[in-house]
Short mmCIF file of C-alpha atoms and ligand atoms in Angstrom, two decimals:
data_model
loop_
_atom_site.label_atom_id
_atom_site.label_comp_id
_atom_site.label_asym_id
_atom_site.label_seq_id
_atom_site.Cartn_x
_atom_site.Cartn_y
_atom_site.Cartn_z
CA TRP A 249 43.50 -177.63 74.25
CA LYS A 250 44.26 -178.71 77.80
CA ASP A 251 45.23 -182.36 77.94
CA LYS A 252 43.09 -184.53 80.17
CA GLY A 253 43.85 -187.14 82.75
CA ALA A 254 46.89 -188.61 84.37
CA ALA A 255 48.33 -190.09 81.25
CA VAL A 256 51.51 -190.85 83.04
CA GLY A 257 54.02 -193.59 82.65
CA LEU A 258 57.32 -194.33 84.33
CA ARG A 259 60.58 -194.16 82.38
CA GLU A 260 63.93 -195.53 83.64
CA GLU A 261 66.61 -192.86 83.43
CA TYR A 262 70.10 -192.29 84.95
CA ASP A 263 70.78 -189.12 86.91
CA ALA A 264 74.07 -187.14 86.84
CA SER A 265 75.64 -189.50 89.39
CA GLY A 266 74.72 -192.52 87.23
CA GLN A 267 71.98 -193.54 89.65
CA LEU A 268 68.97 -195.31 88.06
CA VAL A 269 65.85 -193.19 88.63
CA LEU A 270 62.24 -193.70 87.66
CA LYS A 271 60.90 -190.57 86.00
CA GLN A 272 57.17 -189.86 85.79
CA VAL A 273 56.38 -188.93 82.21
CA LYS A 274 53.22 -188.15 80.31
CA LYS A 275 52.15 -190.92 77.94
CA GLY A 276 52.78 -190.21 74.31
CA VAL A 277 52.67 -191.84 70.92
CA ARG A 278 55.83 -193.81 71.70
CA ASP A 279 54.01 -195.63 74.53
CA PHE A 280 51.69 -197.39 72.09
CA VAL A 281 51.90 -199.95 69.33
CA PHE A 282 49.27 -198.95 66.77
CA GLY A 283 47.23 -201.57 64.94
CA ARG A 284 44.37 -201.65 62.47
CA THR A 285 42.09 -198.77 61.60
CA LEU A 286 38.76 -198.98 63.42
CA GLY A 287 37.19 -195.96 61.75
CA GLU A 288 37.85 -192.78 59.78
CA GLY A 289 36.07 -189.45 60.19
CA SER A 290 36.35 -186.22 58.18
CA TYR A 291 39.17 -185.04 60.46
CA SER A 292 39.99 -188.03 62.61
CA THR A 293 41.20 -191.60 62.41
CA VAL A 294 40.59 -194.22 65.09
CA LEU A 295 43.27 -196.89 65.49
CA LEU A 296 43.49 -199.94 67.68
CA ALA A 297 46.47 -199.41 70.02
CA THR A 298 48.27 -201.46 72.65
CA ASP A 299 49.99 -199.79 75.61
CA ARG A 300 53.57 -201.08 75.50
CA GLN A 301 53.85 -201.21 79.30
CA THR A 302 50.45 -202.55 80.37
CA LEU A 303 49.59 -204.39 77.10
CA LYS A 304 46.06 -203.00 77.56
CA GLU A 305 44.22 -202.37 74.29
CA TYR A 306 42.63 -198.99 73.52
CA ALA A 307 40.98 -197.21 70.62
CA VAL A 308 43.07 -194.10 69.97
CA LYS A 309 41.35 -191.31 68.08
CA ILE A 310 43.86 -189.13 66.26
CA LEU A 311 42.88 -185.66 65.06
CA ASP A 312 44.97 -183.65 62.63
CA LYS A 313 45.55 -180.16 64.08
CA LYS A 314 46.05 -178.39 60.73
CA HIS A 315 42.83 -179.83 59.29
CA ILE A 316 40.85 -178.94 62.42
CA ILE A 317 42.00 -175.32 62.28
CA LYS A 318 41.47 -175.06 58.51
CA GLU A 319 37.91 -176.47 58.81
CA LYS A 320 37.20 -174.36 61.94
CA LYS A 321 36.36 -177.52 63.92
CA ILE A 322 38.14 -176.50 67.13
CA LYS A 323 34.76 -176.17 68.87
CA TYR A 324 33.76 -179.74 67.85
CA VAL A 325 37.03 -181.09 69.22
CA ASN A 326 36.58 -179.41 72.59
CA ILE A 327 32.88 -180.33 72.76
CA GLU A 328 33.75 -184.00 72.25
CA LYS A 329 36.39 -183.93 74.98
CA ASP A 330 34.11 -182.03 77.39
CA ALA A 331 31.18 -184.37 76.63
CA LEU A 332 33.28 -187.47 77.23
CA ASN A 333 34.71 -185.96 80.42
CA GLN A 334 31.20 -185.31 81.71
CA LEU A 335 30.02 -188.84 80.88
CA ILE A 336 32.46 -190.57 83.15
CA GLU A 337 31.96 -194.09 84.36
CA HIS A 338 28.77 -195.19 82.65
CA PRO A 339 28.90 -198.83 81.48
CA GLY A 340 27.04 -197.92 78.26
CA ILE A 341 29.31 -195.11 77.13
CA ILE A 342 32.81 -195.39 75.66
CA ARG A 343 35.23 -194.05 78.28
CA LEU A 344 37.90 -191.42 77.62
CA PHE A 345 40.96 -192.38 79.69
CA TYR A 346 43.24 -189.51 78.77
CA THR A 347 44.42 -187.23 76.01
CA PHE A 348 47.78 -185.99 74.83
CA GLN A 349 49.13 -184.19 71.80
CA ASP A 350 52.22 -183.71 69.67
CA SER A 351 53.14 -181.07 67.11
CA SER A 352 50.74 -182.36 64.45
CA SER A 353 47.91 -184.22 66.22
CA LEU A 354 45.60 -184.53 69.19
CA TYR A 355 45.13 -187.98 70.71
CA TYR A 356 42.13 -189.34 72.65
CA VAL A 357 42.88 -192.63 74.41
CA LEU A 358 39.45 -194.29 74.48
CA GLU A 359 38.02 -197.56 75.72
CA GLU A 360 38.06 -200.19 72.98
CA ALA A 361 34.85 -202.05 72.13
CA SER A 362 35.95 -205.36 70.66
CA GLY A 363 32.49 -206.49 69.54
CA GLY A 364 32.20 -203.94 66.74
CA GLU A 365 28.99 -202.19 65.72
CA LEU A 366 25.44 -203.19 66.65
CA LEU A 367 24.64 -202.50 62.98
CA GLY A 368 27.10 -205.20 61.93
CA VAL A 369 25.36 -207.79 64.13
CA LEU A 370 21.94 -206.66 62.90
CA LYS A 371 22.99 -207.00 59.26
CA LYS A 372 24.35 -210.49 59.95
CA ILE A 373 21.11 -211.86 61.44
CA GLY A 374 18.63 -209.65 59.57
CA SER A 375 16.56 -208.52 62.55
CA PHE A 376 16.33 -209.00 66.32
CA ASP A 377 13.54 -210.80 68.16
CA GLU A 378 11.59 -208.95 70.86
CA GLU A 379 13.73 -210.21 73.75
CA CYS A 380 17.00 -209.00 72.17
CA THR A 381 15.41 -205.70 71.10
CA ARG A 382 14.13 -205.18 74.64
CA PHE A 383 17.58 -205.86 76.17
CA TYR A 384 19.58 -203.68 73.74
CA GLY A 385 16.87 -201.00 73.72
CA ALA A 386 16.99 -200.85 77.54
CA GLN A 387 20.79 -200.53 77.59
CA ILE A 388 20.73 -197.78 74.94
CA LEU A 389 17.96 -195.94 76.83
CA THR A 390 19.88 -195.91 80.14
CA ALA A 391 22.97 -194.59 78.33
CA ILE A 392 20.82 -191.80 76.78
CA GLU A 393 19.36 -191.09 80.24
CA HIS A 394 22.91 -190.70 81.64
CA MET A 395 23.86 -188.28 78.84
CA HIS A 396 20.72 -186.18 79.25
CA GLU A 397 21.10 -186.01 83.05
CA ARG A 398 24.51 -184.43 82.39
CA GLY A 399 23.23 -182.01 79.78
CA VAL A 400 24.71 -183.86 76.79
CA ILE A 401 22.65 -184.38 73.63
CA HIS A 402 24.34 -186.89 71.30
CA ARG A 403 22.56 -185.69 68.08
CA ASP A 404 23.81 -188.56 65.90
CA LEU A 405 22.56 -191.74 67.56
CA LYS A 406 22.38 -194.64 65.10
CA PRO A 407 23.27 -198.37 65.13
CA GLU A 408 26.74 -197.58 63.71
CA ASN A 409 27.51 -195.56 66.86
CA VAL A 410 26.28 -198.27 69.21
CA LEU A 411 29.29 -200.52 69.73
CA LEU A 412 29.48 -203.83 71.57
CA ASP A 413 32.05 -204.91 74.15
CA ASP A 414 33.37 -208.42 74.73
CA GLN A 415 30.25 -209.25 76.82
CA MET A 416 28.01 -208.06 73.95
CA HIS A 417 26.88 -205.12 76.09
CA ILE A 418 26.51 -201.75 74.37
CA LYS A 419 28.94 -198.82 74.34
CA ILE A 420 27.77 -195.59 72.73
CA THR A 421 30.46 -193.64 70.91
CA ASP A 422 31.30 -190.62 68.74
CA PHE A 423 30.38 -187.49 70.66
CA GLY A 424 32.04 -185.29 68.04
CA THR A 425 28.67 -183.79 67.12
CA ALA A 426 27.20 -183.64 70.62
CA LYS A 427 25.53 -180.52 72.01
CA LEU A 428 26.35 -179.54 75.59
CA LEU A 429 23.53 -177.73 77.35
CA PRO A 430 24.71 -174.87 79.59
CA ASP A 431 25.29 -176.10 83.14
CA PRO A 432 22.42 -174.54 85.15
CA ARG A 433 24.75 -174.43 88.18
CA LYS A 434 27.37 -172.28 86.41
CA PRO A 435 26.76 -168.52 85.82
CA VAL A 436 26.97 -167.55 82.13
CA GLY A 437 30.34 -165.79 81.54
CA PRO A 438 30.89 -162.53 79.53
CA PRO A 439 30.57 -162.81 75.71
CA LYS A 440 33.86 -164.02 74.14
CA PRO A 441 35.68 -161.70 71.66
CA TYR A 442 35.22 -162.65 67.97
CA ASP A 443 37.78 -165.27 66.87
CA PRO A 444 37.77 -165.99 63.09
CA THR A 445 39.29 -169.45 63.67
CA VAL A 446 36.35 -170.57 65.79
CA GLU A 447 32.99 -171.51 64.27
CA GLU A 448 30.30 -169.61 66.19
CA GLU A 449 28.21 -171.77 68.54
CA SER A 450 25.02 -170.64 66.80
CA THR A 451 26.50 -171.57 63.40
CA ARG A 452 27.76 -174.86 64.80
CA ALA A 453 24.43 -175.66 66.40
CA ARG A 454 22.53 -174.69 63.24
CA SER A 455 24.92 -176.20 60.70
CA PHE A 456 24.94 -179.70 62.06
CA VAL A 457 22.51 -182.33 60.76
CA GLY A 458 22.97 -185.98 61.77
CA THR A 459 22.68 -189.05 59.59
CA ALA A 460 19.69 -188.75 57.28
CA GLU A 461 17.70 -191.82 58.39
CA TYR A 462 17.79 -190.85 62.09
CA VAL A 463 17.46 -187.06 61.89
CA SER A 464 14.52 -185.65 63.86
CA PRO A 465 11.96 -183.39 62.13
CA GLU A 466 12.80 -180.40 64.39
CA LEU A 467 16.40 -180.55 63.20
CA LEU A 468 15.15 -180.35 59.59
CA THR A 469 12.51 -177.67 60.12
CA ASP A 470 13.90 -175.26 62.70
CA LYS A 471 17.50 -176.46 62.86
CA SER A 472 17.47 -176.97 66.60
CA ALA A 473 18.15 -180.22 68.45
CA CYS A 474 16.82 -180.97 71.91
CA LYS A 475 16.99 -183.98 74.22
CA ALA A 476 13.84 -185.34 72.55
CA SER A 477 15.81 -185.47 69.26
CA ASP A 478 17.84 -188.33 70.73
CA LEU A 479 14.56 -190.08 71.62
CA TRP A 480 13.37 -189.75 68.00
CA ALA A 481 16.60 -191.54 66.95
CA PHE A 482 15.97 -194.10 69.72
CA GLY A 483 12.53 -194.82 68.21
CA CYS A 484 14.14 -195.28 64.78
CA ILE A 485 16.70 -197.69 66.28
CA ILE A 486 14.05 -199.82 68.04
CA TYR A 487 12.06 -199.99 64.77
CA GLN A 488 15.21 -200.97 62.85
CA LEU A 489 16.22 -203.73 65.29
CA LEU A 490 12.82 -205.41 64.85
CA ALA A 491 12.21 -204.64 61.15
CA GLY A 492 15.81 -204.99 59.91
CA ARG A 493 15.62 -201.55 58.25
CA PRO A 494 15.11 -197.96 59.47
CA PRO A 495 11.57 -196.49 59.29
CA PHE A 496 12.56 -193.60 57.01
CA LYS A 497 14.72 -194.56 54.04
CA ALA A 498 14.36 -193.33 50.46
CA GLY A 499 16.42 -193.12 47.29
CA ASN A 500 18.33 -190.04 48.43
CA GLU A 501 18.70 -187.80 51.50
CA TYR A 502 16.17 -185.22 50.32
CA GLN A 503 13.46 -187.88 49.81
CA THR A 504 14.32 -189.39 53.22
CA PHE A 505 13.95 -185.93 54.82
CA GLN A 506 10.54 -185.55 53.10
CA LYS A 507 9.40 -188.89 54.60
CA ILE A 508 10.53 -187.76 58.06
CA VAL A 509 8.78 -184.38 58.08
CA GLY A 510 5.72 -186.07 56.56
CA LEU A 511 5.86 -188.88 59.15
CA ASP A 512 5.64 -191.19 56.13
CA TYR A 513 6.43 -194.72 57.41
CA GLU A 514 4.59 -197.95 58.06
CA PHE A 515 5.09 -201.12 60.09
CA PRO A 516 5.74 -204.44 58.36
CA PRO A 517 3.04 -207.12 58.91
CA GLY A 518 3.47 -209.01 62.18
CA PHE A 519 5.34 -206.15 63.89
CA PRO A 520 4.94 -206.72 67.67
CA PRO A 521 2.00 -204.55 68.90
CA ALA A 522 3.69 -203.33 72.13
CA ALA A 523 6.79 -202.24 70.17
CA ARG A 524 4.54 -200.57 67.58
CA ASP A 525 2.73 -198.61 70.30
CA LEU A 526 6.05 -197.45 71.82
CA ILE A 527 7.45 -196.39 68.44
CA GLU A 528 4.24 -194.51 67.55
CA ARG A 529 4.69 -192.50 70.79
CA LEU A 530 8.34 -191.71 69.97
CA LEU A 531 8.07 -190.90 66.25
CA VAL A 532 5.94 -187.82 66.97
CA LEU A 533 6.66 -184.65 64.97
CA ASP A 534 6.28 -182.34 67.97
CA PRO A 535 9.29 -183.02 70.27
CA GLN A 536 7.31 -181.87 73.31
CA ARG A 537 4.75 -184.62 72.75
CA ARG A 538 7.29 -187.46 72.48
CA LEU A 539 7.42 -189.92 75.40
CA SER A 540 9.88 -188.95 78.16
CA ILE A 541 12.53 -191.42 79.30
CA GLU A 542 10.55 -192.18 82.45
CA HIS A 543 7.43 -192.99 80.39
CA ILE A 544 9.46 -195.15 78.00
CA LYS A 545 10.84 -197.15 80.93
CA ASN A 546 7.27 -197.76 82.15
CA HIS A 547 5.96 -198.71 78.70
CA GLU A 548 4.65 -202.28 78.40
CA PHE A 549 7.29 -203.06 75.73
CA PHE A 550 9.91 -202.89 78.52
CA ASP A 551 7.90 -205.00 81.00
CA GLY A 552 10.28 -207.32 82.82
CA ILE A 553 13.38 -205.08 82.45
CA LYS A 554 15.16 -204.37 85.75
CA TRP A 555 16.42 -200.81 85.18
CA GLY A 556 19.25 -200.69 87.77
CA ARG A 557 22.86 -201.76 87.53
CA GLY A 558 21.58 -205.35 87.12
CA LEU A 559 20.90 -204.50 83.47
CA TRP A 560 24.69 -204.29 82.97
CA ARG A 561 25.57 -207.36 84.99
CA GLN A 562 23.17 -209.77 83.32
CA LYS A 563 24.24 -211.92 80.39
CA ALA A 564 23.29 -210.50 76.99
CA PRO A 565 20.56 -212.65 75.35
CA ARG A 566 21.81 -214.92 72.57
CA LEU A 567 21.22 -213.12 69.27
CA LYS A 568 19.05 -215.30 67.08
N1 CKG B 244 34.51 -191.68 66.12
C1 CKG B 244 34.87 -192.27 67.23
O1 CKG B 244 35.01 -191.66 68.29
C2 CKG B 244 35.07 -193.74 67.17
N2 CKG B 244 34.96 -194.40 66.01
N3 CKG B 244 35.18 -195.70 66.27
C3 CKG B 244 35.09 -196.69 65.20
C4 CKG B 244 33.82 -196.41 64.39
C5 CKG B 244 33.62 -197.40 63.27
C6 CKG B 244 32.35 -197.01 62.53
N4 CKG B 244 31.20 -196.97 63.40
C7 CKG B 244 31.38 -196.11 64.55
C8 CKG B 244 32.62 -196.46 65.32
C9 CKG B 244 35.43 -195.88 67.59
C10 CKG B 244 35.36 -194.64 68.19
C11 CKG B 244 35.51 -194.42 69.66
C12 CKG B 244 36.20 -195.54 70.35
C13 CKG B 244 36.00 -196.89 69.72
C14 CKG B 244 36.20 -198.06 70.49
N5 CKG B 244 36.11 -199.26 69.92
C15 CKG B 244 35.81 -199.36 68.60
N6 CKG B 244 35.74 -200.60 68.12
C16 CKG B 244 35.44 -201.11 66.93
C17 CKG B 244 35.65 -202.50 66.71
C18 CKG B 244 35.35 -203.08 65.51
C19 CKG B 244 34.82 -202.31 64.40
C20 CKG B 244 34.59 -200.89 64.66
C21 CKG B 244 34.89 -200.31 65.86
N7 CKG B 244 35.60 -198.28 67.81
C22 CKG B 244 35.68 -197.05 68.35
#
């Protein structure tokens, strides 16, 4: 696991002649003061952390090496790091600054989103009006567009993974279950020798299913995710922002899956017609027939959105 980034700090030391020297050293656990837990995964914990030297706050994701090896999750760990490294510098995606490790753990030093989850805000106010849904939907869509342009499929998009920064702009997180499409510019290398500690790509790709309410039908029927799977989840999120609940939700996961593959959902009375039309063109069973990102951007629901960098400079609408 090659560490990433110039996680360097300066440490004051004295050389043999007693001369004070500044030594460049890689950042490590000792360089941070750890705070509250922001989230727990099956093999990771995310803590708030303050850099002792710069006092900058980060979200540090800590992964237990033993557990990763035991659960054969090495591939997931590398996929997340590679995905985050490919998604550099987009305002709507949580940034990975650098990584380091010690004998027991791997550490990702990530951008901290102080506004918490979009889901938390939604639960507090019940549902968003059209203007807020349009703004947050547009920000989420441009972040998805950035991922897809770089061959990254998130595969688990949901309001819990859409965080908010201190300007109430979105930051998408948790690429631990992402799928990286082969880079068309790179020749495919020779097949790798069998390694029992590594879960096969095909198994990994097949074994993963996202969060029930947002899973696309193709993931349930033929176990394969594609870019359009993220747009299915996007349709579910837009529906949920306006309705206050996801379109497919039943008593248990199996019943939710049945609703999805049966396209069994309806709109509450008074649902805005333009949003309804957009959602009906996204929640389409055949992934090939779902709207493309370009068509979504031109849909009347997003009339008035300026799709450039201005979207990230403008003030977030007051959530009411
Ligand atoms: N799995 C992760 O990579 C991850 N998980 N969290 C916290 C989760 C809490 C449950 N919902 C999904 C996110 C984070 C990250 C990345 C990096 C990251 C950056 N900032 C925050 N900030 C939060 C602030 C308040 C509540 C929750 C998260 N959280 C994270």
